[in-house]
DNA sequence: GGGATTTAAGGCAGTGAAAG
DNA sequence: CTTTCACTGCCTTAAATCCC
């Protein structure tokens, strides 16, 4: 294995000089720097990660804590994972994906063993058992999502309450007087997951405010469940002419079921989705949607965590404002 | 004097030898 | 057999030194 000593010998300098060239923490003459860099390339040197973290007390690894649970939509989660990994890489960090460990034990393990410098935590519940642990840990953390009590934490999220409200406002503006929220699977609400809870609250409050009749139904994503749910909904509430769908996996089935029921979109039923833009654009017809900006959220979360690692003060809660894009599913 | 470079210490976990 | 202790690994960093 090529070590920093080999590079130093090859370049005719001290090991510490190589280190300073590599980290850029001290000024090095351009001639020396060029020689060292040439030696690094010539020998194919890569710093030994273990030794580096031993000496610097930095692992250059971030934990992405993402318990994979019932009712989660993998394609959307992957957008977050990719965004986080790419952003971390731009800050010279790698990502340790923590999925298997349930709750607090997993946090303690990766933080306590100095495997990671900081933690990004996803799928945050309103009363999340991991939150008190995060406050205790000696490693900084950023939550994508936020619990009921976010005191002392750094959180970033889409403003899902406002997202739910924007959907209702859009439908109300178009003259719809009765709307329904086709929500996440029941298990997601039972866990009291923050984003699902807030979307529903924002949806209901806006409907009340606008004097629009509203109903909500948690929905399992498989086609048959969607068929039963939508059919039942339109039977019980024949006046419903607007659907807000906050369930990416169910989205194709919702559109398909409406078609088989002979309900034209948007003429008979208007549909607004809360989902990533690419998904809304791919549907037939393309759906009006409030974007779930996975890329942006992931980047933002990493930037906040980097700031905390540098001991730069960070805002406790960053809520991205929802952006609604009109497409064919709600045309006037 | 001041920028460039080197020296030396030390970070943590594990290993093997010596001492008990 | 258990305990102790020096030492290794690879790197970073504060302090010391070099040299124009």
PDB file of N, CA and C (backbone and C1' of nucleotides) in Angstrom, chain A residues 14 16-17 26-27 29 32 51 54, chain B residues 3-8 10-12:
ATOM      1  N   UNK A  14       8.796  16.400   3.418  1.00  0.00           N
ATOM      2  CA  UNK A  14       8.376  15.717   4.638  1.00  0.00           C
ATOM      3  C   UNK A  14       6.925  15.268   4.505  1.00  0.00           C
ATOM      4  N   UNK A  16       4.492  15.660   6.438  1.00  0.00           N
ATOM      5  CA  UNK A  16       3.528  16.704   6.807  1.00  0.00           C
ATOM      6  C   UNK A  16       3.271  17.654   5.642  1.00  0.00           C
ATOM      7  N   UNK A  17       4.296  17.875   4.831  1.00  0.00           N
ATOM      8  CA  UNK A  17       4.109  18.749   3.670  1.00  0.00           C
ATOM      9  C   UNK A  17       3.084  18.146   2.718  1.00  0.00           C
ATOM     10  N   UNK A  26      -2.650  24.747   4.880  1.00  0.00           N
ATOM     11  CA  UNK A  26      -1.531  25.646   5.083  1.00  0.00           C
ATOM     12  C   UNK A  26      -0.954  26.017   3.716  1.00  0.00           C
ATOM     13  N   UNK A  27      -0.386  27.197   3.615  1.00  0.00           N
ATOM     14  CA  UNK A  27       0.122  27.609   2.303  1.00  0.00           C
ATOM     15  C   UNK A  27       1.401  26.827   1.978  1.00  0.00           C
ATOM     16  N   UNK A  29       4.256  26.359  -1.288  1.00  0.00           N
ATOM     17  CA  UNK A  29       4.687  26.995  -2.538  1.00  0.00           C
ATOM     18  C   UNK A  29       4.166  26.193  -3.728  1.00  0.00           C
ATOM     19  N   UNK A  32       6.423  23.236  -4.847  1.00  0.00           N
ATOM     20  CA  UNK A  32       6.349  22.056  -3.987  1.00  0.00           C
ATOM     21  C   UNK A  32       5.018  21.346  -4.169  1.00  0.00           C
ATOM     22  N   UNK A  51      -6.580   5.852   9.281  1.00  0.00           N
ATOM     23  CA  UNK A  51      -5.533   6.654   9.916  1.00  0.00           C
ATOM     24  C   UNK A  51      -5.921   8.129   9.934  1.00  0.00           C
ATOM     25  N   UNK A  54      -8.421   8.740  12.550  1.00  0.00           N
ATOM     26  CA  UNK A  54      -7.769   8.621  13.855  1.00  0.00           C
ATOM     27  C   UNK A  54      -7.051   9.924  14.219  1.00  0.00           C
TER      28      UNK A  54
ATOM     29  P    DG B   3       3.960  36.047   5.878  1.00  0.00           P
ATOM     30  O5'  DG B   3       4.053  34.937   4.748  1.00  0.00           O
ATOM     31  C5'  DG B   3       4.691  35.248   3.506  1.00  0.00           C
ATOM     32  C4'  DG B   3       5.520  34.066   3.072  1.00  0.00           C
ATOM     33  C3'  DG B   3       4.718  32.763   2.919  1.00  0.00           C
ATOM     34  O3'  DG B   3       5.141  32.134   1.716  1.00  0.00           O
ATOM     35  C1'  DG B   3       6.538  32.421   4.391  1.00  0.00           C
ATOM     36  P    DA B   4       4.548  30.741   1.252  1.00  0.00           P
ATOM     37  O5'  DA B   4       5.696  29.739   1.703  1.00  0.00           O
ATOM     38  C5'  DA B   4       6.965  29.827   1.092  1.00  0.00           C
ATOM     39  C4'  DA B   4       7.808  28.633   1.508  1.00  0.00           C
ATOM     40  C3'  DA B   4       7.128  27.266   1.331  1.00  0.00           C
ATOM     41  O3'  DA B   4       8.090  26.395   0.756  1.00  0.00           O
ATOM     42  C1'  DA B   4       7.810  27.535   3.582  1.00  0.00           C
ATOM     43  P    DT B   5       7.691  24.886   0.398  1.00  0.00           P
ATOM     44  O5'  DT B   5       8.191  24.080   1.669  1.00  0.00           O
ATOM     45  C5'  DT B   5       9.597  24.035   1.952  1.00  0.00           C
ATOM     46  C4'  DT B   5       9.827  23.411   3.304  1.00  0.00           C
ATOM     47  C3'  DT B   5       9.280  21.994   3.467  1.00  0.00           C
ATOM     48  O3'  DT B   5      10.385  21.098   3.478  1.00  0.00           O
ATOM     49  C1'  DT B   5       8.976  23.330   5.430  1.00  0.00           C
ATOM     50  P    DT B   6      10.204  19.541   3.811  1.00  0.00           P
ATOM     51  O5'  DT B   6      10.526  19.530   5.369  1.00  0.00           O
ATOM     52  C5'  DT B   6      11.764  20.064   5.831  1.00  0.00           C
ATOM     53  C4'  DT B   6      11.862  19.895   7.335  1.00  0.00           C
ATOM     54  C3'  DT B   6      11.687  18.458   7.830  1.00  0.00           C
ATOM     55  O3'  DT B   6      12.720  18.205   8.773  1.00  0.00           O
ATOM     56  C1'  DT B   6      10.162  19.885   8.949  1.00  0.00           C
ATOM     57  P    DT B   7      12.908  16.748   9.396  1.00  0.00           P
ATOM     58  O5'  DT B   7      12.457  16.955  10.907  1.00  0.00           O
ATOM     59  C5'  DT B   7      12.879  18.120  11.619  1.00  0.00           C
ATOM     60  C4'  DT B   7      12.203  18.152  12.976  1.00  0.00           C
ATOM     61  C3'  DT B   7      12.076  16.787  13.654  1.00  0.00           C
ATOM     62  O3'  DT B   7      12.473  16.940  15.009  1.00  0.00           O
ATOM     63  C1'  DT B   7       9.955  17.830  13.523  1.00  0.00           C
ATOM     64  P    DA B   8      12.705  15.672  15.944  1.00  0.00           P
ATOM     65  O5'  DA B   8      11.344  15.641  16.757  1.00  0.00           O
ATOM     66  C5'  DA B   8      10.844  16.864  17.307  1.00  0.00           C
ATOM     67  C4'  DA B   8       9.474  16.615  17.899  1.00  0.00           C
ATOM     68  C3'  DA B   8       9.303  15.234  18.530  1.00  0.00           C
ATOM     69  O3'  DA B   8       8.522  15.397  19.692  1.00  0.00           O
ATOM     70  C1'  DA B   8       7.641  15.546  16.903  1.00  0.00           C
ATOM     71  P    DG B  10       2.301  14.217  23.394  1.00  0.00           P
ATOM     72  O5'  DG B  10       0.955  13.752  22.687  1.00  0.00           O
ATOM     73  C5'  DG B  10       0.209  14.684  21.897  1.00  0.00           C
ATOM     74  C4'  DG B  10      -0.767  13.894  21.058  1.00  0.00           C
ATOM     75  C3'  DG B  10      -1.253  12.609  21.741  1.00  0.00           C
ATOM     76  O3'  DG B  10      -2.633  12.456  21.466  1.00  0.00           O
ATOM     77  C1'  DG B  10      -0.437  12.099  19.641  1.00  0.00           C
ATOM     78  P    DG B  11      -3.630  12.105  22.618  1.00  0.00           P
ATOM     79  O5'  DG B  11      -4.948  11.720  21.837  1.00  0.00           O
ATOM     80  C5'  DG B  11      -5.454  12.538  20.758  1.00  0.00           C
ATOM     81  C4'  DG B  11      -5.933  11.629  19.650  1.00  0.00           C
ATOM     82  C3'  DG B  11      -6.366  10.255  20.157  1.00  0.00           C
ATOM     83  O3'  DG B  11      -7.793  10.184  20.193  1.00  0.00           O
ATOM     84  C1'  DG B  11      -4.978  10.109  18.177  1.00  0.00           C
ATOM     85  P    DC B  12      -8.480   9.371  21.348  1.00  0.00           P
ATOM     86  O5'  DC B  12      -8.484   7.902  20.738  1.00  0.00           O
ATOM     87  C5'  DC B  12      -9.302   7.639  19.603  1.00  0.00           C
ATOM     88  C4'  DC B  12      -9.044   6.211  19.173  1.00  0.00           C
ATOM     89  C3'  DC B  12      -9.278   5.173  20.267  1.00  0.00           C
ATOM     90  O3'  DC B  12     -10.297   4.327  19.789  1.00  0.00           O
ATOM     91  C1'  DC B  12      -7.213   4.805  19.128  1.00  0.00           C
TER      92       DC B  12
END
